[in-house]
């Protein structure tokens, strides 16, 4: 059996921006080893906005570099939690939404990488 690290993922709220962190709203949940805080922010932004976006637009809204955002979004696409709709345009997938709502656990995402 694989031991997964524990990380703090924030509870989802309907307040925008969806990635605003508050220690009072965190849950102690297992996380996927290859994921980082940026990945949750990207998924939450795509989910809350329900838009198809370029990585450049996503990172501009999250205050990350274009290079960093492109690499993270490529990893998320490979894992199937976001999907490329057209060359360079991404949206959250049903698997990504399931991850955010807790329907998919860390084991399932770890195996998809």
PDB file of N, CA and C in Angstrom:
ATOM      1  N   UNK A   1       0.846  -1.188   0.000  1.00  0.00           N
ATOM      2  CA  UNK A   1       0.000   0.000   0.000  1.00  0.00           C
ATOM      3  C   UNK A   1       0.886   1.244   0.000  1.00  0.00           C
ATOM      4  N   UNK A   2       0.532   2.207  -0.803  1.00  0.00           N
ATOM      5  CA  UNK A   2       1.290   3.449  -0.918  1.00  0.00           C
ATOM      6  C   UNK A   2       0.849   4.412   0.177  1.00  0.00           C
ATOM      7  N   UNK A   3       1.802   5.011   0.837  1.00  0.00           N
ATOM      8  CA  UNK A   3       1.493   6.031   1.845  1.00  0.00           C
ATOM      9  C   UNK A   3       1.522   7.392   1.165  1.00  0.00           C
ATOM     10  N   UNK A   4       0.423   8.094   1.209  1.00  0.00           N
ATOM     11  CA  UNK A   4       0.337   9.407   0.581  1.00  0.00           C
ATOM     12  C   UNK A   4       0.588  10.498   1.603  1.00  0.00           C
ATOM     13  N   UNK A   5       1.279  11.550   1.183  1.00  0.00           N
ATOM     14  CA  UNK A   5       1.502  12.659   2.106  1.00  0.00           C
ATOM     15  C   UNK A   5       0.184  13.343   2.435  1.00  0.00           C
ATOM     16  N   UNK A   6       0.177  14.042   3.526  1.00  0.00           N
ATOM     17  CA  UNK A   6      -1.004  14.809   3.896  1.00  0.00           C
ATOM     18  C   UNK A   6      -0.732  16.270   3.579  1.00  0.00           C
ATOM     19  N   UNK A   7      -1.687  16.916   3.000  1.00  0.00           N
ATOM     20  CA  UNK A   7      -1.543  18.335   2.707  1.00  0.00           C
ATOM     21  C   UNK A   7      -2.836  19.035   3.075  1.00  0.00           C
ATOM     22  N   UNK A   8      -2.783  20.325   3.106  1.00  0.00           N
ATOM     23  CA  UNK A   8      -3.983  21.093   3.407  1.00  0.00           C
ATOM     24  C   UNK A   8      -4.609  21.568   2.113  1.00  0.00           C
ATOM     25  N   UNK A   9      -5.808  21.112   1.854  1.00  0.00           N
ATOM     26  CA  UNK A   9      -6.585  21.608   0.731  1.00  0.00           C
ATOM     27  C   UNK A   9      -7.733  22.384   1.318  1.00  0.00           C
ATOM     28  N   UNK A  10      -8.022  23.503   0.719  1.00  0.00           N
ATOM     29  CA  UNK A  10      -9.082  24.339   1.253  1.00  0.00           C
ATOM     30  C   UNK A  10     -10.461  23.819   0.864  1.00  0.00           C
ATOM     31  N   UNK A  11     -11.404  24.059   1.735  1.00  0.00           N
ATOM     32  CA  UNK A  11     -12.780  23.707   1.421  1.00  0.00           C
ATOM     33  C   UNK A  11     -13.253  24.630   0.314  1.00  0.00           C
ATOM     34  N   UNK A  12     -14.074  24.107  -0.538  1.00  0.00           N
ATOM     35  CA  UNK A  12     -14.578  24.915  -1.642  1.00  0.00           C
ATOM     36  C   UNK A  12     -15.658  25.859  -1.132  1.00  0.00           C
ATOM     37  N   UNK A  13     -15.572  27.064  -1.607  1.00  0.00           N
ATOM     38  CA  UNK A  13     -16.605  28.030  -1.270  1.00  0.00           C
ATOM     39  C   UNK A  13     -17.054  28.684  -2.561  1.00  0.00           C
ATOM     40  N   UNK A  14     -18.161  29.302  -2.544  1.00  0.00           N
ATOM     41  CA  UNK A  14     -18.672  29.968  -3.740  1.00  0.00           C
ATOM     42  C   UNK A  14     -18.155  31.398  -3.852  1.00  0.00           C
ATOM     43  N   UNK A  15     -17.402  31.840  -2.872  1.00  0.00           N
ATOM     44  CA  UNK A  15     -16.850  33.199  -2.924  1.00  0.00           C
ATOM     45  C   UNK A  15     -15.734  33.261  -3.957  1.00  0.00           C
ATOM     46  N   UNK A  16     -15.707  34.300  -4.754  1.00  0.00           N
ATOM     47  CA  UNK A  16     -14.643  34.479  -5.734  1.00  0.00           C
ATOM     48  C   UNK A  16     -13.667  35.490  -5.169  1.00  0.00           C
ATOM     49  N   UNK A  17     -12.362  35.344  -5.212  1.00  0.00           N
ATOM     50  CA  UNK A  17     -11.708  34.276  -5.948  1.00  0.00           C
ATOM     51  C   UNK A  17     -11.776  32.956  -5.193  1.00  0.00           C
ATOM     52  N   UNK A  18     -11.940  31.851  -5.931  1.00  0.00           N
ATOM     53  CA  UNK A  18     -12.117  30.556  -5.289  1.00  0.00           C
ATOM     54  C   UNK A  18     -10.868  30.055  -4.583  1.00  0.00           C
ATOM     55  N   UNK A  19      -9.717  30.663  -4.856  1.00  0.00           N
ATOM     56  CA  UNK A  19      -8.474  30.171  -4.293  1.00  0.00           C
ATOM     57  C   UNK A  19      -8.036  30.957  -3.065  1.00  0.00           C
ATOM     58  N   UNK A  20      -8.902  31.842  -2.573  1.00  0.00           N
ATOM     59  CA  UNK A  20      -8.558  32.598  -1.366  1.00  0.00           C
ATOM     60  C   UNK A  20      -8.436  31.625  -0.201  1.00  0.00           C
ATOM     61  N   UNK A  21      -7.325  31.653   0.474  1.00  0.00           N
ATOM     62  CA  UNK A  21      -7.055  30.688   1.533  1.00  0.00           C
ATOM     63  C   UNK A  21      -7.345  31.268   2.904  1.00  0.00           C
ATOM     64  N   UNK A  22      -7.957  30.475   3.693  1.00  0.00           N
ATOM     65  CA  UNK A  22      -8.202  30.836   5.082  1.00  0.00           C
ATOM     66  C   UNK A  22      -7.922  29.601   5.934  1.00  0.00           C
ATOM     67  N   UNK A  23      -7.048  29.700   6.939  1.00  0.00           N
ATOM     68  CA  UNK A  23      -6.752  28.528   7.766  1.00  0.00           C
ATOM     69  C   UNK A  23      -7.999  27.905   8.381  1.00  0.00           C
ATOM     70  N   UNK A  24      -8.995  28.706   8.643  1.00  0.00           N
ATOM     71  CA  UNK A  24     -10.222  28.183   9.240  1.00  0.00           C
ATOM     72  C   UNK A  24     -11.012  27.333   8.258  1.00  0.00           C
ATOM     73  N   UNK A  25     -10.720  27.468   6.951  1.00  0.00           N
ATOM     74  CA  UNK A  25     -11.491  26.720   5.961  1.00  0.00           C
ATOM     75  C   UNK A  25     -10.675  25.611   5.320  1.00  0.00           C
ATOM     76  N   UNK A  26      -9.663  25.110   6.001  1.00  0.00           N
ATOM     77  CA  UNK A  26      -8.848  24.048   5.409  1.00  0.00           C
ATOM     78  C   UNK A  26      -9.257  22.686   5.944  1.00  0.00           C
ATOM     79  N   UNK A  27      -9.037  21.687   5.126  1.00  0.00           N
ATOM     80  CA  UNK A  27      -9.269  20.303   5.512  1.00  0.00           C
ATOM     81  C   UNK A  27      -7.948  19.568   5.435  1.00  0.00           C
ATOM     82  N   UNK A  28      -7.739  18.637   6.309  1.00  0.00           N
ATOM     83  CA  UNK A  28      -6.540  17.817   6.273  1.00  0.00           C
ATOM     84  C   UNK A  28      -6.849  16.606   5.395  1.00  0.00           C
ATOM     85  N   UNK A  29      -6.475  16.676   4.120  1.00  0.00           N
ATOM     86  CA  UNK A  29      -6.791  15.636   3.155  1.00  0.00           C
ATOM     87  C   UNK A  29      -5.525  15.073   2.538  1.00  0.00           C
ATOM     88  N   UNK A  30      -5.574  13.810   2.082  1.00  0.00           N
ATOM     89  CA  UNK A  30      -4.423  13.296   1.354  1.00  0.00           C
ATOM     90  C   UNK A  30      -4.288  14.052   0.044  1.00  0.00           C
ATOM     91  N   UNK A  31      -3.051  14.242  -0.393  1.00  0.00           N
ATOM     92  CA  UNK A  31      -2.860  14.936  -1.655  1.00  0.00           C
ATOM     93  C   UNK A  31      -2.050  14.061  -2.598  1.00  0.00           C
ATOM     94  N   UNK A  32      -2.036  14.429  -3.837  1.00  0.00           N
ATOM     95  CA  UNK A  32      -1.312  13.712  -4.863  1.00  0.00           C
ATOM     96  C   UNK A  32       0.115  14.246  -4.879  1.00  0.00           C
ATOM     97  N   UNK A  33       1.084  13.348  -4.864  1.00  0.00           N
ATOM     98  CA  UNK A  33       2.484  13.739  -4.725  1.00  0.00           C
ATOM     99  C   UNK A  33       2.944  14.729  -5.789  1.00  0.00           C
ATOM    100  N   UNK A  34       2.512  14.564  -7.028  1.00  0.00           N
ATOM    101  CA  UNK A  34       2.994  15.433  -8.104  1.00  0.00           C
ATOM    102  C   UNK A  34       2.241  16.759  -8.174  1.00  0.00           C
ATOM    103  N   UNK A  35       1.158  16.894  -7.413  1.00  0.00           N
ATOM    104  CA  UNK A  35       0.388  18.136  -7.450  1.00  0.00           C
ATOM    105  C   UNK A  35       0.936  19.140  -6.449  1.00  0.00           C
ATOM    106  N   UNK A  36       0.646  20.418  -6.718  1.00  0.00           N
ATOM    107  CA  UNK A  36       1.024  21.473  -5.784  1.00  0.00           C
ATOM    108  C   UNK A  36      -0.125  22.466  -5.660  1.00  0.00           C
ATOM    109  N   UNK A  37       0.067  23.488  -4.873  1.00  0.00           N
ATOM    110  CA  UNK A  37      -0.992  24.464  -4.621  1.00  0.00           C
ATOM    111  C   UNK A  37      -1.449  25.154  -5.905  1.00  0.00           C
ATOM    112  N   UNK A  38      -0.533  25.361  -6.823  1.00  0.00           N
ATOM    113  CA  UNK A  38      -0.882  25.974  -8.108  1.00  0.00           C
ATOM    114  C   UNK A  38      -1.949  25.160  -8.819  1.00  0.00           C
ATOM    115  N   UNK A  39      -1.813  23.843  -8.781  1.00  0.00           N
ATOM    116  CA  UNK A  39      -2.741  22.969  -9.489  1.00  0.00           C
ATOM    117  C   UNK A  39      -4.164  23.122  -8.964  1.00  0.00           C
ATOM    118  N   UNK A  40      -4.316  23.154  -7.650  1.00  0.00           N
ATOM    119  CA  UNK A  40      -5.646  23.368  -7.074  1.00  0.00           C
ATOM    120  C   UNK A  40      -6.207  24.720  -7.504  1.00  0.00           C
ATOM    121  N   UNK A  41      -5.369  25.734  -7.532  1.00  0.00           N
ATOM    122  CA  UNK A  41      -5.827  27.068  -7.928  1.00  0.00           C
ATOM    123  C   UNK A  41      -6.274  27.085  -9.388  1.00  0.00           C
ATOM    124  N   UNK A  42      -5.522  26.423 -10.253  1.00  0.00           N
ATOM    125  CA  UNK A  42      -5.892  26.345 -11.671  1.00  0.00           C
ATOM    126  C   UNK A  42      -7.234  25.635 -11.814  1.00  0.00           C
ATOM    127  N   UNK A  43      -7.383  24.496 -11.152  1.00  0.00           N
ATOM    128  CA  UNK A  43      -8.637  23.740 -11.232  1.00  0.00           C
ATOM    129  C   UNK A  43      -9.815  24.553 -10.708  1.00  0.00           C
ATOM    130  N   UNK A  44      -9.618  25.222  -9.588  1.00  0.00           N
ATOM    131  CA  UNK A  44     -10.703  26.010  -9.008  1.00  0.00           C
ATOM    132  C   UNK A  44     -11.083  27.192  -9.894  1.00  0.00           C
ATOM    133  N   UNK A  45     -10.098  27.844 -10.500  1.00  0.00           N
ATOM    134  CA  UNK A  45     -10.389  28.960 -11.396  1.00  0.00           C
ATOM    135  C   UNK A  45     -11.177  28.479 -12.612  1.00  0.00           C
ATOM    136  N   UNK A  46     -10.747  27.381 -13.216  1.00  0.00           N
ATOM    137  CA  UNK A  46     -11.459  26.847 -14.380  1.00  0.00           C
ATOM    138  C   UNK A  46     -12.864  26.385 -14.005  1.00  0.00           C
ATOM    139  N   UNK A  47     -13.005  25.798 -12.823  1.00  0.00           N
ATOM    140  CA  UNK A  47     -14.314  25.332 -12.378  1.00  0.00           C
ATOM    141  C   UNK A  47     -15.255  26.497 -12.094  1.00  0.00           C
ATOM    142  N   UNK A  48     -14.793  27.461 -11.321  1.00  0.00           N
ATOM    143  CA  UNK A  48     -15.640  28.596 -10.943  1.00  0.00           C
ATOM    144  C   UNK A  48     -16.012  29.470 -12.138  1.00  0.00           C
ATOM    145  N   UNK A  49     -15.074  29.663 -13.051  1.00  0.00           N
ATOM    146  CA  UNK A  49     -15.352  30.526 -14.202  1.00  0.00           C
ATOM    147  C   UNK A  49     -16.163  29.797 -15.262  1.00  0.00           C
ATOM    148  N   UNK A  50     -16.024  28.466 -15.324  1.00  0.00           N
ATOM    149  CA  UNK A  50     -16.681  27.642 -16.335  1.00  0.00           C
ATOM    150  C   UNK A  50     -16.370  28.135 -17.751  1.00  0.00           C
ATOM    151  N   UNK A  51     -15.116  28.604 -17.930  1.00  0.00           N
ATOM    152  CA  UNK A  51     -14.673  29.114 -19.223  1.00  0.00           C
ATOM    153  C   UNK A  51     -13.593  28.225 -19.812  1.00  0.00           C
ATOM    154  N   UNK A  52     -13.401  28.337 -21.109  1.00  0.00           N
ATOM    155  CA  UNK A  52     -12.289  27.712 -21.812  1.00  0.00           C
ATOM    156  C   UNK A  52     -11.221  28.789 -21.923  1.00  0.00           C
ATOM    157  N   UNK A  53     -10.032  28.520 -21.350  1.00  0.00           N
ATOM    158  CA  UNK A  53      -9.013  29.563 -21.242  1.00  0.00           C
ATOM    159  C   UNK A  53      -7.644  29.107 -21.731  1.00  0.00           C
ATOM    160  N   UNK A  54      -6.859  30.082 -22.165  1.00  0.00           N
ATOM    161  CA  UNK A  54      -5.451  29.868 -22.483  1.00  0.00           C
ATOM    162  C   UNK A  54      -4.652  29.852 -21.184  1.00  0.00           C
ATOM    163  N   UNK A  55      -3.545  29.111 -21.128  1.00  0.00           N
ATOM    164  CA  UNK A  55      -2.700  29.154 -19.931  1.00  0.00           C
ATOM    165  C   UNK A  55      -2.277  30.582 -19.566  1.00  0.00           C
ATOM    166  N   UNK A  56      -2.017  31.423 -20.560  1.00  0.00           N
ATOM    167  CA  UNK A  56      -1.603  32.804 -20.289  1.00  0.00           C
ATOM    168  C   UNK A  56      -2.677  33.568 -19.513  1.00  0.00           C
ATOM    169  N   UNK A  57      -3.932  33.318 -19.813  1.00  0.00           N
ATOM    170  CA  UNK A  57      -5.032  33.991 -19.113  1.00  0.00           C
ATOM    171  C   UNK A  57      -5.141  33.455 -17.680  1.00  0.00           C
ATOM    172  N   UNK A  58      -4.993  32.158 -17.537  1.00  0.00           N
ATOM    173  CA  UNK A  58      -5.065  31.544 -16.207  1.00  0.00           C
ATOM    174  C   UNK A  58      -3.975  32.104 -15.297  1.00  0.00           C
ATOM    175  N   UNK A  59      -2.723  32.105 -15.772  1.00  0.00           N
ATOM    176  CA  UNK A  59      -1.621  32.566 -14.914  1.00  0.00           C
ATOM    177  C   UNK A  59      -1.689  34.062 -14.643  1.00  0.00           C
ATOM    178  N   UNK A  60      -2.240  34.817 -15.566  1.00  0.00           N
ATOM    179  CA  UNK A  60      -2.396  36.252 -15.338  1.00  0.00           C
ATOM    180  C   UNK A  60      -3.346  36.485 -14.159  1.00  0.00           C
ATOM    181  N   UNK A  61      -4.373  35.666 -14.055  1.00  0.00           N
ATOM    182  CA  UNK A  61      -5.337  35.795 -12.963  1.00  0.00           C
ATOM    183  C   UNK A  61      -4.840  35.211 -11.649  1.00  0.00           C
ATOM    184  N   UNK A  62      -3.868  34.321 -11.714  1.00  0.00           N
ATOM    185  CA  UNK A  62      -3.334  33.691 -10.505  1.00  0.00           C
ATOM    186  C   UNK A  62      -1.975  34.241 -10.106  1.00  0.00           C
ATOM    187  N   UNK A  63      -1.437  35.147 -10.902  1.00  0.00           N
ATOM    188  CA  UNK A  63      -0.154  35.795 -10.629  1.00  0.00           C
ATOM    189  C   UNK A  63       1.017  34.810 -10.613  1.00  0.00           C
ATOM    190  N   UNK A  64       1.077  33.965 -11.648  1.00  0.00           N
ATOM    191  CA  UNK A  64       2.206  33.063 -11.867  1.00  0.00           C
ATOM    192  C   UNK A  64       2.804  33.374 -13.229  1.00  0.00           C
ATOM    193  N   UNK A  65       4.014  32.873 -13.479  1.00  0.00           N
ATOM    194  CA  UNK A  65       4.631  33.099 -14.786  1.00  0.00           C
ATOM    195  C   UNK A  65       3.976  32.203 -15.835  1.00  0.00           C
ATOM    196  N   UNK A  66       4.046  32.642 -17.066  1.00  0.00           N
ATOM    197  CA  UNK A  66       3.457  31.887 -18.170  1.00  0.00           C
ATOM    198  C   UNK A  66       4.101  30.503 -18.282  1.00  0.00           C
ATOM    199  N   UNK A  67       5.419  30.438 -18.144  1.00  0.00           N
ATOM    200  CA  UNK A  67       6.132  29.169 -18.248  1.00  0.00           C
ATOM    201  C   UNK A  67       5.673  28.186 -17.165  1.00  0.00           C
ATOM    202  N   UNK A  68       5.590  28.662 -15.934  1.00  0.00           N
ATOM    203  CA  UNK A  68       5.152  27.823 -14.820  1.00  0.00           C
ATOM    204  C   UNK A  68       3.726  27.324 -15.057  1.00  0.00           C
ATOM    205  N   UNK A  69       2.845  28.212 -15.449  1.00  0.00           N
ATOM    206  CA  UNK A  69       1.455  27.840 -15.687  1.00  0.00           C
ATOM    207  C   UNK A  69       1.302  26.840 -16.815  1.00  0.00           C
ATOM    208  N   UNK A  70       2.049  27.023 -17.882  1.00  0.00           N
ATOM    209  CA  UNK A  70       1.981  26.093 -19.012  1.00  0.00           C
ATOM    210  C   UNK A  70       2.435  24.696 -18.602  1.00  0.00           C
ATOM    211  N   UNK A  71       3.502  24.627 -17.809  1.00  0.00           N
ATOM    212  CA  UNK A  71       3.983  23.312 -17.346  1.00  0.00           C
ATOM    213  C   UNK A  71       2.959  22.635 -16.437  1.00  0.00           C
ATOM    214  N   UNK A  72       2.377  23.398 -15.524  1.00  0.00           N
ATOM    215  CA  UNK A  72       1.396  22.814 -14.605  1.00  0.00           C
ATOM    216  C   UNK A  72       0.146  22.376 -15.360  1.00  0.00           C
ATOM    217  N   UNK A  73      -0.313  23.199 -16.302  1.00  0.00           N
ATOM    218  CA  UNK A  73      -1.516  22.844 -17.051  1.00  0.00           C
ATOM    219  C   UNK A  73      -1.269  21.633 -17.941  1.00  0.00           C
ATOM    220  N   UNK A  74      -0.058  21.488 -18.443  1.00  0.00           N
ATOM    221  CA  UNK A  74       0.290  20.303 -19.224  1.00  0.00           C
ATOM    222  C   UNK A  74       0.204  19.048 -18.352  1.00  0.00           C
ATOM    223  N   UNK A  75       0.701  19.142 -17.123  1.00  0.00           N
ATOM    224  CA  UNK A  75       0.610  18.010 -16.183  1.00  0.00           C
ATOM    225  C   UNK A  75      -0.843  17.686 -15.847  1.00  0.00           C
ATOM    226  N   UNK A  76      -1.638  18.721 -15.615  1.00  0.00           N
ATOM    227  CA  UNK A  76      -3.052  18.510 -15.302  1.00  0.00           C
ATOM    228  C   UNK A  76      -3.788  17.886 -16.484  1.00  0.00           C
ATOM    229  N   UNK A  77      -3.432  18.301 -17.692  1.00  0.00           N
ATOM    230  CA  UNK A  77      -4.023  17.723 -18.896  1.00  0.00           C
ATOM    231  C   UNK A  77      -3.637  16.245 -19.021  1.00  0.00           C
ATOM    232  N   UNK A  78      -2.364  15.935 -18.776  1.00  0.00           N
ATOM    233  CA  UNK A  78      -1.904  14.540 -18.832  1.00  0.00           C
ATOM    234  C   UNK A  78      -2.648  13.662 -17.824  1.00  0.00           C
ATOM    235  N   UNK A  79      -2.993  14.234 -16.677  1.00  0.00           N
ATOM    236  CA  UNK A  79      -3.710  13.493 -15.638  1.00  0.00           C
ATOM    237  C   UNK A  79      -5.208  13.417 -15.914  1.00  0.00           C
ATOM    238  N   UNK A  80      -5.687  14.186 -16.891  1.00  0.00           N
ATOM    239  CA  UNK A  80      -7.096  14.137 -17.254  1.00  0.00           C
ATOM    240  C   UNK A  80      -8.012  14.999 -16.417  1.00  0.00           C
ATOM    241  N   UNK A  81      -7.453  15.885 -15.576  1.00  0.00           N
ATOM    242  CA  UNK A  81      -8.313  16.742 -14.754  1.00  0.00           C
ATOM    243  C   UNK A  81      -8.678  18.049 -15.457  1.00  0.00           C
ATOM    244  N   UNK A  82      -7.940  18.378 -16.514  1.00  0.00           N
ATOM    245  CA  UNK A  82      -8.370  19.423 -17.443  1.00  0.00           C
ATOM    246  C   UNK A  82      -8.254  18.818 -18.833  1.00  0.00           C
ATOM    247  N   UNK A  83      -8.933  19.420 -19.790  1.00  0.00           N
ATOM    248  CA  UNK A  83      -8.872  18.897 -21.151  1.00  0.00           C
ATOM    249  C   UNK A  83      -8.623  20.017 -22.140  1.00  0.00           C
ATOM    250  N   UNK A  84      -7.850  19.676 -23.160  1.00  0.00           N
ATOM    251  CA  UNK A  84      -7.559  20.640 -24.217  1.00  0.00           C
ATOM    252  C   UNK A  84      -8.706  20.577 -25.216  1.00  0.00           C
ATOM    253  N   UNK A  85      -9.420  21.683 -25.346  1.00  0.00           N
ATOM    254  CA  UNK A  85     -10.579  21.751 -26.222  1.00  0.00           C
ATOM    255  C   UNK A  85     -10.138  22.005 -27.656  1.00  0.00           C
ATOM    256  N   UNK A  86      -9.182  22.877 -27.781  1.00  0.00           N
ATOM    257  CA  UNK A  86      -8.597  23.258 -29.058  1.00  0.00           C
ATOM    258  C   UNK A  86      -7.145  23.577 -28.732  1.00  0.00           C
ATOM    259  N   UNK A  87      -6.296  23.578 -29.704  1.00  0.00           N
ATOM    260  CA  UNK A  87      -4.872  23.794 -29.440  1.00  0.00           C
ATOM    261  C   UNK A  87      -4.648  24.995 -28.506  1.00  0.00           C
ATOM    262  N   UNK A  88      -4.163  24.696 -27.296  1.00  0.00           N
ATOM    263  CA  UNK A  88      -3.832  25.741 -26.337  1.00  0.00           C
ATOM    264  C   UNK A  88      -4.977  26.255 -25.488  1.00  0.00           C
ATOM    265  N   UNK A  89      -6.179  25.763 -25.688  1.00  0.00           N
ATOM    266  CA  UNK A  89      -7.346  26.206 -24.919  1.00  0.00           C
ATOM    267  C   UNK A  89      -7.821  25.065 -24.020  1.00  0.00           C
ATOM    268  N   UNK A  90      -7.971  25.362 -22.734  1.00  0.00           N
ATOM    269  CA  UNK A  90      -8.294  24.321 -21.759  1.00  0.00           C
ATOM    270  C   UNK A  90      -9.551  24.647 -20.962  1.00  0.00           C
ATOM    271  N   UNK A  91     -10.178  23.559 -20.485  1.00  0.00           N
ATOM    272  CA  UNK A  91     -11.291  23.674 -19.535  1.00  0.00           C
ATOM    273  C   UNK A  91     -11.170  22.526 -18.546  1.00  0.00           C
ATOM    274  N   UNK A  92     -11.847  22.658 -17.438  1.00  0.00           N
ATOM    275  CA  UNK A  92     -11.826  21.593 -16.444  1.00  0.00           C
ATOM    276  C   UNK A  92     -12.627  20.409 -16.982  1.00  0.00           C
ATOM    277  N   UNK A  93     -12.185  19.208 -16.684  1.00  0.00           N
ATOM    278  CA  UNK A  93     -12.886  17.999 -17.121  1.00  0.00           C
ATOM    279  C   UNK A  93     -13.815  17.516 -16.006  1.00  0.00           C
ATOM    280  N   UNK A  94     -14.639  16.547 -16.326  1.00  0.00           N
ATOM    281  CA  UNK A  94     -15.512  15.976 -15.293  1.00  0.00           C
ATOM    282  C   UNK A  94     -14.675  15.311 -14.200  1.00  0.00           C
ATOM    283  N   UNK A  95     -13.529  14.751 -14.567  1.00  0.00           N
ATOM    284  CA  UNK A  95     -12.617  14.159 -13.584  1.00  0.00           C
ATOM    285  C   UNK A  95     -12.052  15.246 -12.662  1.00  0.00           C
ATOM    286  N   UNK A  96     -11.750  16.416 -13.213  1.00  0.00           N
ATOM    287  CA  UNK A  96     -11.264  17.534 -12.412  1.00  0.00           C
ATOM    288  C   UNK A  96     -12.312  18.020 -11.435  1.00  0.00           C
ATOM    289  N   UNK A  97     -13.553  18.088 -11.895  1.00  0.00           N
ATOM    290  CA  UNK A  97     -14.640  18.494 -10.994  1.00  0.00           C
ATOM    291  C   UNK A  97     -14.843  17.459  -9.892  1.00  0.00           C
ATOM    292  N   UNK A  98     -14.737  16.189 -10.265  1.00  0.00           N
ATOM    293  CA  UNK A  98     -14.880  15.121  -9.270  1.00  0.00           C
ATOM    294  C   UNK A  98     -13.768  15.204  -8.225  1.00  0.00           C
ATOM    295  N   UNK A  99     -12.568  15.557  -8.637  1.00  0.00           N
ATOM    296  CA  UNK A  99     -11.458  15.726  -7.691  1.00  0.00           C
ATOM    297  C   UNK A  99     -11.750  16.879  -6.723  1.00  0.00           C
ATOM    298  N   UNK A 100     -12.227  17.997  -7.252  1.00  0.00           N
ATOM    299  CA  UNK A 100     -12.502  19.159  -6.400  1.00  0.00           C
ATOM    300  C   UNK A 100     -13.610  18.887  -5.386  1.00  0.00           C
ATOM    301  N   UNK A 101     -14.585  18.078  -5.767  1.00  0.00           N
ATOM    302  CA  UNK A 101     -15.693  17.786  -4.852  1.00  0.00           C
ATOM    303  C   UNK A 101     -15.408  16.604  -3.936  1.00  0.00           C
ATOM    304  N   UNK A 102     -14.256  15.950  -4.131  1.00  0.00           N
ATOM    305  CA  UNK A 102     -13.890  14.829  -3.279  1.00  0.00           C
ATOM    306  C   UNK A 102     -14.411  13.487  -3.747  1.00  0.00           C
ATOM    307  N   UNK A 103     -15.021  13.432  -4.931  1.00  0.00           N
ATOM    308  CA  UNK A 103     -15.528  12.163  -5.458  1.00  0.00           C
ATOM    309  C   UNK A 103     -14.394  11.253  -5.922  1.00  0.00           C
ATOM    310  N   UNK A 104     -13.260  11.843  -6.285  1.00  0.00           N
ATOM    311  CA  UNK A 104     -12.069  11.090  -6.682  1.00  0.00           C
ATOM    312  C   UNK A 104     -11.017  11.337  -5.614  1.00  0.00           C
ATOM    313  N   UNK A 105     -10.383  10.271  -5.164  1.00  0.00           N
ATOM    314  CA  UNK A 105      -9.373  10.442  -4.119  1.00  0.00           C
ATOM    315  C   UNK A 105      -7.967  10.496  -4.705  1.00  0.00           C
ATOM    316  N   UNK A 106      -7.002  10.701  -3.835  1.00  0.00           N
ATOM    317  CA  UNK A 106      -5.603  10.856  -4.242  1.00  0.00           C
ATOM    318  C   UNK A 106      -5.070   9.624  -4.961  1.00  0.00           C
ATOM    319  N   UNK A 107      -5.512   8.448  -4.564  1.00  0.00           N
ATOM    320  CA  UNK A 107      -5.039   7.213  -5.192  1.00  0.00           C
ATOM    321  C   UNK A 107      -5.405   7.191  -6.670  1.00  0.00           C
ATOM    322  N   UNK A 108      -6.639   7.550  -6.994  1.00  0.00           N
ATOM    323  CA  UNK A 108      -7.074   7.556  -8.394  1.00  0.00           C
ATOM    324  C   UNK A 108      -6.288   8.562  -9.220  1.00  0.00           C
ATOM    325  N   UNK A 109      -6.038   9.735  -8.678  1.00  0.00           N
ATOM    326  CA  UNK A 109      -5.260  10.732  -9.416  1.00  0.00           C
ATOM    327  C   UNK A 109      -3.798  10.329  -9.521  1.00  0.00           C
ATOM    328  N   UNK A 110      -3.253   9.744  -8.485  1.00  0.00           N
ATOM    329  CA  UNK A 110      -1.849   9.317  -8.507  1.00  0.00           C
ATOM    330  C   UNK A 110      -1.634   8.283  -9.600  1.00  0.00           C
ATOM    331  N   UNK A 111      -2.588   7.400  -9.774  1.00  0.00           N
ATOM    332  CA  UNK A 111      -2.481   6.358 -10.794  1.00  0.00           C
ATOM    333  C   UNK A 111      -2.678   6.889 -12.202  1.00  0.00           C
ATOM    334  N   UNK A 112      -3.231   8.076 -12.345  1.00  0.00           N
ATOM    335  CA  UNK A 112      -3.491   8.627 -13.680  1.00  0.00           C
ATOM    336  C   UNK A 112      -2.327   9.433 -14.216  1.00  0.00           C
ATOM    337  N   UNK A 113      -1.306   9.679 -13.398  1.00  0.00           N
ATOM    338  CA  UNK A 113      -0.179  10.517 -13.818  1.00  0.00           C
ATOM    339  C   UNK A 113       0.773   9.759 -14.703  1.00  0.00           C
TER     340      UNK A 113
END
